[in-house]
Amino acid sequence: MLGRLMPREGRFFELFNAHAEHIVEGGRELAAMLGSFDQLDVRAQRIDAAERAADKVTHETIALLHRTFITPFDRDQIHQLITRMDDILDLIQDVAESVLLYDLRRITPEARQLGEICTMCCARVKTAVGLLTNVKRADAILKCCQEIDQLESDADRVMRAGVSKLFREETDAKQVIKMRMIYDLLETVTDRCEDVANIIEGIVLENS
């Protein structure tokens, strides 16, 4: 009787999907910022807006978690998932802010490529999260998570190549330092996407 009276499941999947939309938006703006390297202030403002909107979703999800008696899967997994998703946008925001704070005047092809990889990772996070409503689609979810893992490995490779090229060819020491930090932040975005993929894999394997 008590179980029927208490809130069941709530809007968790809706909130996950809303947050994932903001992640994709932030990733898209980041890639655009690095790709054309213009309208930097405008791009950064849009990323800030996406990050603030995602923060609200995160807080709403955690509040809902405290109010809900029966959750769709383990409470710790719900908390880990939404907070790790939030980490992705926090880092995207860090990249955008660093581009402005370092007063970068030019960007490298490797940074552009890392931005594109980040965008692809964000899109796959959204896909995997969207599929969580039906764990019977475990194969599709796990495939998406594996793709995120591969993209993270690609980002590692691009970052290493970019750093090596910086030290070989860049004569401006300040530019070397600035770009190295940008590379690290961009690669970490893909690390956080991989963290989300690992959490989703655990959810699927435990509930399928």
PDB file of C-alpha atoms in Angstrom:
ATOM      1  CA  MET A   1       0.000   0.000   0.000  1.00  0.00           C
ATOM      2  CA  LEU A   2       2.778   2.441   0.949  1.00  0.00           C
ATOM      3  CA  GLY A   3       4.595   1.776  -2.320  1.00  0.00           C
ATOM      4  CA  ARG A   4       1.494   2.766  -4.308  1.00  0.00           C
ATOM      5  CA  LEU A   5       1.210   6.055  -2.414  1.00  0.00           C
ATOM      6  CA  MET A   6       4.845   7.101  -2.814  1.00  0.00           C
ATOM      7  CA  PRO A   7       6.138   8.751  -6.039  1.00  0.00           C
ATOM      8  CA  ARG A   8       7.335   6.218  -8.602  1.00  0.00           C
ATOM      9  CA  GLU A   9      10.247   6.830 -10.980  1.00  0.00           C
ATOM     10  CA  GLY A  10       9.411  10.456 -11.681  1.00  0.00           C
ATOM     11  CA  ARG A  11      10.705  12.294 -14.731  1.00  0.00           C
ATOM     12  CA  PHE A  12      14.274  11.039 -14.637  1.00  0.00           C
ATOM     13  CA  PHE A  13      14.525  10.029 -18.282  1.00  0.00           C
ATOM     14  CA  GLU A  14      12.976  13.301 -19.400  1.00  0.00           C
ATOM     15  CA  LEU A  15      15.536  15.191 -17.327  1.00  0.00           C
ATOM     16  CA  PHE A  16      18.432  13.095 -18.627  1.00  0.00           C
ATOM     17  CA  ASN A  17      17.353  13.836 -22.190  1.00  0.00           C
ATOM     18  CA  ALA A  18      16.963  17.550 -21.474  1.00  0.00           C
ATOM     19  CA  HIS A  19      20.460  17.687 -20.032  1.00  0.00           C
ATOM     20  CA  ALA A  20      21.860  15.767 -22.990  1.00  0.00           C
ATOM     21  CA  GLU A  21      20.308  18.340 -25.344  1.00  0.00           C
ATOM     22  CA  HIS A  22      22.245  21.073 -23.549  1.00  0.00           C
ATOM     23  CA  ILE A  23      25.434  19.018 -23.809  1.00  0.00           C
ATOM     24  CA  VAL A  24      24.976  18.696 -27.562  1.00  0.00           C
ATOM     25  CA  GLU A  25      24.275  22.411 -27.833  1.00  0.00           C
ATOM     26  CA  GLY A  26      27.437  23.248 -25.911  1.00  0.00           C
ATOM     27  CA  GLY A  27      29.522  20.833 -27.959  1.00  0.00           C
ATOM     28  CA  ARG A  28      28.169  22.250 -31.205  1.00  0.00           C
ATOM     29  CA  GLU A  29      29.003  25.820 -30.169  1.00  0.00           C
ATOM     30  CA  LEU A  30      32.478  24.753 -29.058  1.00  0.00           C
ATOM     31  CA  ALA A  31      33.208  23.121 -32.415  1.00  0.00           C
ATOM     32  CA  ALA A  32      31.919  26.236 -34.187  1.00  0.00           C
ATOM     33  CA  MET A  33      34.107  28.452 -32.016  1.00  0.00           C
ATOM     34  CA  LEU A  34      37.235  26.445 -32.817  1.00  0.00           C
ATOM     35  CA  GLY A  35      36.282  25.754 -36.414  1.00  0.00           C
ATOM     36  CA  SER A  36      35.832  29.294 -37.684  1.00  0.00           C
ATOM     37  CA  PHE A  37      37.561  31.063 -34.773  1.00  0.00           C
ATOM     38  CA  ASP A  38      35.252  34.053 -35.003  1.00  0.00           C
ATOM     39  CA  GLN A  39      32.364  35.423 -32.919  1.00  0.00           C
ATOM     40  CA  LEU A  40      34.229  34.066 -29.901  1.00  0.00           C
ATOM     41  CA  ASP A  41      32.282  36.156 -27.378  1.00  0.00           C
ATOM     42  CA  VAL A  42      28.951  35.118 -28.876  1.00  0.00           C
ATOM     43  CA  ARG A  43      29.897  31.438 -28.902  1.00  0.00           C
ATOM     44  CA  ALA A  44      31.117  31.633 -25.309  1.00  0.00           C
ATOM     45  CA  GLN A  45      27.874  33.299 -24.207  1.00  0.00           C
ATOM     46  CA  ARG A  46      25.829  30.537 -25.837  1.00  0.00           C
ATOM     47  CA  ILE A  47      27.939  27.901 -24.103  1.00  0.00           C
ATOM     48  CA  ASP A  48      27.450  29.699 -20.784  1.00  0.00           C
ATOM     49  CA  ALA A  49      23.685  29.695 -21.362  1.00  0.00           C
ATOM     50  CA  ALA A  50      23.708  25.961 -22.107  1.00  0.00           C
ATOM     51  CA  GLU A  51      25.780  25.297 -18.998  1.00  0.00           C
ATOM     52  CA  ARG A  52      23.433  27.308 -16.766  1.00  0.00           C
ATOM     53  CA  ALA A  53      20.394  25.537 -18.208  1.00  0.00           C
ATOM     54  CA  ALA A  54      22.056  22.160 -17.642  1.00  0.00           C
ATOM     55  CA  ASP A  55      22.870  23.105 -14.045  1.00  0.00           C
ATOM     56  CA  LYS A  56      19.169  23.709 -13.435  1.00  0.00           C
ATOM     57  CA  VAL A  57      18.361  20.274 -14.851  1.00  0.00           C
ATOM     58  CA  THR A  58      21.012  18.700 -12.620  1.00  0.00           C
ATOM     59  CA  HIS A  59      19.600  20.366  -9.512  1.00  0.00           C
ATOM     60  CA  GLU A  60      16.070  19.364 -10.485  1.00  0.00           C
ATOM     61  CA  THR A  61      17.174  15.756 -10.997  1.00  0.00           C
ATOM     62  CA  ILE A  62      18.859  15.561  -7.606  1.00  0.00           C
ATOM     63  CA  ALA A  63      15.826  17.151  -5.926  1.00  0.00           C
ATOM     64  CA  LEU A  64      13.565  14.635  -7.668  1.00  0.00           C
ATOM     65  CA  LEU A  65      15.826  11.820  -6.523  1.00  0.00           C
ATOM     66  CA  HIS A  66      15.239  12.839  -2.902  1.00  0.00           C
ATOM     67  CA  ARG A  67      11.463  12.941  -3.433  1.00  0.00           C
ATOM     68  CA  THR A  68      11.087   9.672  -5.320  1.00  0.00           C
ATOM     69  CA  PHE A  69      10.495   6.405  -3.487  1.00  0.00           C
ATOM     70  CA  ILE A  70      10.959   3.981  -6.389  1.00  0.00           C
ATOM     71  CA  THR A  71      13.578   4.947  -8.983  1.00  0.00           C
ATOM     72  CA  PRO A  72      14.074   3.399 -12.445  1.00  0.00           C
ATOM     73  CA  PHE A  73      17.518   2.151 -11.413  1.00  0.00           C
ATOM     74  CA  ASP A  74      20.004   2.486  -8.561  1.00  0.00           C
ATOM     75  CA  ARG A  75      19.991   5.872  -6.827  1.00  0.00           C
ATOM     76  CA  ASP A  76      23.767   6.156  -6.818  1.00  0.00           C
ATOM     77  CA  GLN A  77      23.831   5.481 -10.545  1.00  0.00           C
ATOM     78  CA  ILE A  78      21.254   8.213 -11.164  1.00  0.00           C
ATOM     79  CA  HIS A  79      23.305  10.677  -9.126  1.00  0.00           C
ATOM     80  CA  GLN A  80      26.559   9.667 -10.825  1.00  0.00           C
ATOM     81  CA  LEU A  81      25.026   9.864 -14.282  1.00  0.00           C
ATOM     82  CA  ILE A  82      23.607  13.374 -13.967  1.00  0.00           C
ATOM     83  CA  THR A  83      26.689  14.770 -12.206  1.00  0.00           C
ATOM     84  CA  ARG A  84      29.104  13.257 -14.736  1.00  0.00           C
ATOM     85  CA  MET A  85      26.933  14.635 -17.533  1.00  0.00           C
ATOM     86  CA  ASP A  86      27.176  18.034 -15.870  1.00  0.00           C
ATOM     87  CA  ASP A  87      30.969  17.703 -15.801  1.00  0.00           C
ATOM     88  CA  ILE A  88      30.992  17.528 -19.613  1.00  0.00           C
ATOM     89  CA  LEU A  89      29.400  20.952 -19.998  1.00  0.00           C
ATOM     90  CA  ASP A  90      31.522  22.430 -17.212  1.00  0.00           C
ATOM     91  CA  LEU A  91      34.631  21.480 -19.172  1.00  0.00           C
ATOM     92  CA  ILE A  92      33.219  22.757 -22.455  1.00  0.00           C
ATOM     93  CA  GLN A  93      32.638  26.046 -20.668  1.00  0.00           C
ATOM     94  CA  ASP A  94      36.225  25.933 -19.360  1.00  0.00           C
ATOM     95  CA  VAL A  95      37.538  25.603 -22.917  1.00  0.00           C
ATOM     96  CA  ALA A  96      35.495  28.556 -24.154  1.00  0.00           C
ATOM     97  CA  GLU A  97      36.520  30.728 -21.209  1.00  0.00           C
ATOM     98  CA  SER A  98      40.178  29.790 -21.647  1.00  0.00           C
ATOM     99  CA  VAL A  99      40.137  30.754 -25.335  1.00  0.00           C
ATOM    100  CA  LEU A 100      38.979  34.222 -24.272  1.00  0.00           C
ATOM    101  CA  LEU A 101      41.133  34.566 -21.155  1.00  0.00           C
ATOM    102  CA  TYR A 102      44.323  33.490 -22.943  1.00  0.00           C
ATOM    103  CA  ASP A 103      43.513  35.983 -25.712  1.00  0.00           C
ATOM    104  CA  LEU A 104      44.216  33.376 -28.371  1.00  0.00           C
ATOM    105  CA  ARG A 105      44.634  34.952 -31.796  1.00  0.00           C
ATOM    106  CA  ARG A 106      44.984  31.739 -33.780  1.00  0.00           C
ATOM    107  CA  ILE A 107      44.043  28.101 -33.418  1.00  0.00           C
ATOM    108  CA  THR A 108      45.631  24.893 -34.666  1.00  0.00           C
ATOM    109  CA  PRO A 109      44.143  22.200 -36.912  1.00  0.00           C
ATOM    110  CA  GLU A 110      44.552  19.736 -34.049  1.00  0.00           C
ATOM    111  CA  ALA A 111      42.435  21.910 -31.736  1.00  0.00           C
ATOM    112  CA  ARG A 112      39.753  22.083 -34.427  1.00  0.00           C
ATOM    113  CA  GLN A 113      39.874  18.311 -34.788  1.00  0.00           C
ATOM    114  CA  LEU A 114      39.592  17.844 -31.030  1.00  0.00           C
ATOM    115  CA  GLY A 115      36.579  20.161 -31.045  1.00  0.00           C
ATOM    116  CA  GLU A 116      34.935  17.998 -33.693  1.00  0.00           C
ATOM    117  CA  ILE A 117      35.661  14.844 -31.694  1.00  0.00           C
ATOM    118  CA  CYS A 118      34.118  16.471 -28.614  1.00  0.00           C
ATOM    119  CA  THR A 119      30.992  17.219 -30.644  1.00  0.00           C
ATOM    120  CA  MET A 120      30.760  13.611 -31.819  1.00  0.00           C
ATOM    121  CA  CYS A 121      31.189  12.367 -28.243  1.00  0.00           C
ATOM    122  CA  CYS A 122      28.431  14.692 -27.034  1.00  0.00           C
ATOM    123  CA  ALA A 123      26.083  13.468 -29.745  1.00  0.00           C
ATOM    124  CA  ARG A 124      26.681   9.859 -28.766  1.00  0.00           C
ATOM    125  CA  VAL A 125      26.126  10.654 -25.095  1.00  0.00           C
ATOM    126  CA  LYS A 126      22.735  12.042 -26.086  1.00  0.00           C
ATOM    127  CA  THR A 127      21.941   8.916 -28.113  1.00  0.00           C
ATOM    128  CA  ALA A 128      22.962   6.544 -25.314  1.00  0.00           C
ATOM    129  CA  VAL A 129      20.994   8.491 -22.713  1.00  0.00           C
ATOM    130  CA  GLY A 130      17.951   8.520 -24.985  1.00  0.00           C
ATOM    131  CA  LEU A 131      18.078   4.741 -25.307  1.00  0.00           C
ATOM    132  CA  LEU A 132      18.123   4.195 -21.539  1.00  0.00           C
ATOM    133  CA  THR A 133      14.326   4.214 -21.417  1.00  0.00           C
ATOM    134  CA  ASN A 134      14.430   0.697 -22.842  1.00  0.00           C
ATOM    135  CA  VAL A 135      17.274  -1.435 -21.492  1.00  0.00           C
ATOM    136  CA  LYS A 136      16.107  -4.200 -23.846  1.00  0.00           C
ATOM    137  CA  ARG A 137      18.036  -2.227 -26.466  1.00  0.00           C
ATOM    138  CA  ALA A 138      21.205  -3.095 -24.593  1.00  0.00           C
ATOM    139  CA  ASP A 139      23.166  -3.917 -27.749  1.00  0.00           C
ATOM    140  CA  ALA A 140      22.487  -0.486 -29.269  1.00  0.00           C
ATOM    141  CA  ILE A 141      23.359   1.290 -26.022  1.00  0.00           C
ATOM    142  CA  LEU A 142      26.589  -0.650 -25.545  1.00  0.00           C
ATOM    143  CA  LYS A 143      27.576  -0.035 -29.162  1.00  0.00           C
ATOM    144  CA  CYS A 144      27.133   3.692 -28.621  1.00  0.00           C
ATOM    145  CA  CYS A 145      29.249   3.523 -25.462  1.00  0.00           C
ATOM    146  CA  GLN A 146      31.973   1.670 -27.358  1.00  0.00           C
ATOM    147  CA  GLU A 147      31.963   4.421 -29.978  1.00  0.00           C
ATOM    148  CA  ILE A 148      32.509   6.997 -27.217  1.00  0.00           C
ATOM    149  CA  ASP A 149      35.447   4.939 -25.944  1.00  0.00           C
ATOM    150  CA  GLN A 150      36.938   4.888 -29.435  1.00  0.00           C
ATOM    151  CA  LEU A 151      36.466   8.634 -29.851  1.00  0.00           C
ATOM    152  CA  GLU A 152      38.232   9.217 -26.532  1.00  0.00           C
ATOM    153  CA  SER A 153      41.163   7.166 -27.833  1.00  0.00           C
ATOM    154  CA  ASP A 154      41.128   9.220 -31.040  1.00  0.00           C
ATOM    155  CA  ALA A 155      41.261  12.393 -28.957  1.00  0.00           C
ATOM    156  CA  ASP A 156      44.295  11.064 -27.078  1.00  0.00           C
ATOM    157  CA  ARG A 157      46.047  10.436 -30.364  1.00  0.00           C
ATOM    158  CA  VAL A 158      45.204  13.854 -31.805  1.00  0.00           C
ATOM    159  CA  MET A 159      46.307  15.588 -28.607  1.00  0.00           C
ATOM    160  CA  ARG A 160      49.659  13.804 -28.578  1.00  0.00           C
ATOM    161  CA  ALA A 161      50.237  14.671 -32.227  1.00  0.00           C
ATOM    162  CA  GLY A 162      49.256  18.284 -31.588  1.00  0.00           C
ATOM    163  CA  VAL A 163      51.578  18.678 -28.612  1.00  0.00           C
ATOM    164  CA  SER A 164      54.449  17.104 -30.535  1.00  0.00           C
ATOM    165  CA  LYS A 165      53.864  19.493 -33.436  1.00  0.00           C
ATOM    166  CA  LEU A 166      53.731  22.472 -31.076  1.00  0.00           C
ATOM    167  CA  PHE A 167      57.138  21.701 -29.627  1.00  0.00           C
ATOM    168  CA  ARG A 168      58.632  21.064 -33.059  1.00  0.00           C
ATOM    169  CA  GLU A 169      57.202  23.992 -35.018  1.00  0.00           C
ATOM    170  CA  GLU A 170      55.818  26.737 -32.741  1.00  0.00           C
ATOM    171  CA  THR A 171      58.380  29.464 -31.983  1.00  0.00           C
ATOM    172  CA  ASP A 172      56.173  31.518 -29.653  1.00  0.00           C
ATOM    173  CA  ALA A 173      56.592  30.062 -26.163  1.00  0.00           C
ATOM    174  CA  LYS A 174      53.370  31.692 -24.915  1.00  0.00           C
ATOM    175  CA  GLN A 175      51.418  30.116 -27.753  1.00  0.00           C
ATOM    176  CA  VAL A 176      52.877  26.712 -26.854  1.00  0.00           C
ATOM    177  CA  ILE A 177      51.727  27.069 -23.246  1.00  0.00           C
ATOM    178  CA  LYS A 178      48.269  28.337 -24.207  1.00  0.00           C
ATOM    179  CA  MET A 179      47.602  25.661 -26.813  1.00  0.00           C
ATOM    180  CA  ARG A 180      48.892  22.883 -24.578  1.00  0.00           C
ATOM    181  CA  MET A 181      46.325  23.869 -21.943  1.00  0.00           C
ATOM    182  CA  ILE A 182      43.559  24.045 -24.549  1.00  0.00           C
ATOM    183  CA  TYR A 183      44.509  20.579 -25.809  1.00  0.00           C
ATOM    184  CA  ASP A 184      44.378  19.192 -22.265  1.00  0.00           C
ATOM    185  CA  LEU A 185      40.916  20.664 -21.640  1.00  0.00           C
ATOM    186  CA  LEU A 186      39.536  19.399 -24.944  1.00  0.00           C
ATOM    187  CA  GLU A 187      40.860  15.907 -24.344  1.00  0.00           C
ATOM    188  CA  THR A 188      39.362  15.956 -20.848  1.00  0.00           C
ATOM    189  CA  VAL A 189      35.941  16.686 -22.343  1.00  0.00           C
ATOM    190  CA  THR A 190      36.172  13.322 -24.102  1.00  0.00           C
ATOM    191  CA  ASP A 191      37.333  11.706 -20.845  1.00  0.00           C
ATOM    192  CA  ARG A 192      34.170  12.926 -19.116  1.00  0.00           C
ATOM    193  CA  CYS A 193      32.062  11.602 -21.993  1.00  0.00           C
ATOM    194  CA  GLU A 194      33.771   8.256 -21.498  1.00  0.00           C
ATOM    195  CA  ASP A 195      32.930   8.428 -17.766  1.00  0.00           C
ATOM    196  CA  VAL A 196      29.267   8.833 -18.709  1.00  0.00           C
ATOM    197  CA  ALA A 197      29.544   5.903 -21.122  1.00  0.00           C
ATOM    198  CA  ASN A 198      31.008   3.722 -18.367  1.00  0.00           C
ATOM    199  CA  ILE A 199      28.142   4.597 -16.003  1.00  0.00           C
ATOM    200  CA  ILE A 200      25.590   3.830 -18.707  1.00  0.00           C
ATOM    201  CA  GLU A 201      27.285   0.490 -19.428  1.00  0.00           C
ATOM    202  CA  GLY A 202      27.000  -0.401 -15.752  1.00  0.00           C
ATOM    203  CA  ILE A 203      23.322   0.526 -15.681  1.00  0.00           C
ATOM    204  CA  VAL A 204      22.600  -1.573 -18.760  1.00  0.00           C
ATOM    205  CA  LEU A 205      24.538  -4.619 -17.598  1.00  0.00           C
ATOM    206  CA  GLU A 206      22.830  -4.588 -14.202  1.00  0.00           C
ATOM    207  CA  ASN A 207      19.298  -4.084 -15.505  1.00  0.00           C
ATOM    208  CA  SER A 208      19.106  -5.848 -18.865  1.00  0.00           C
TER     209      SER A 208
END
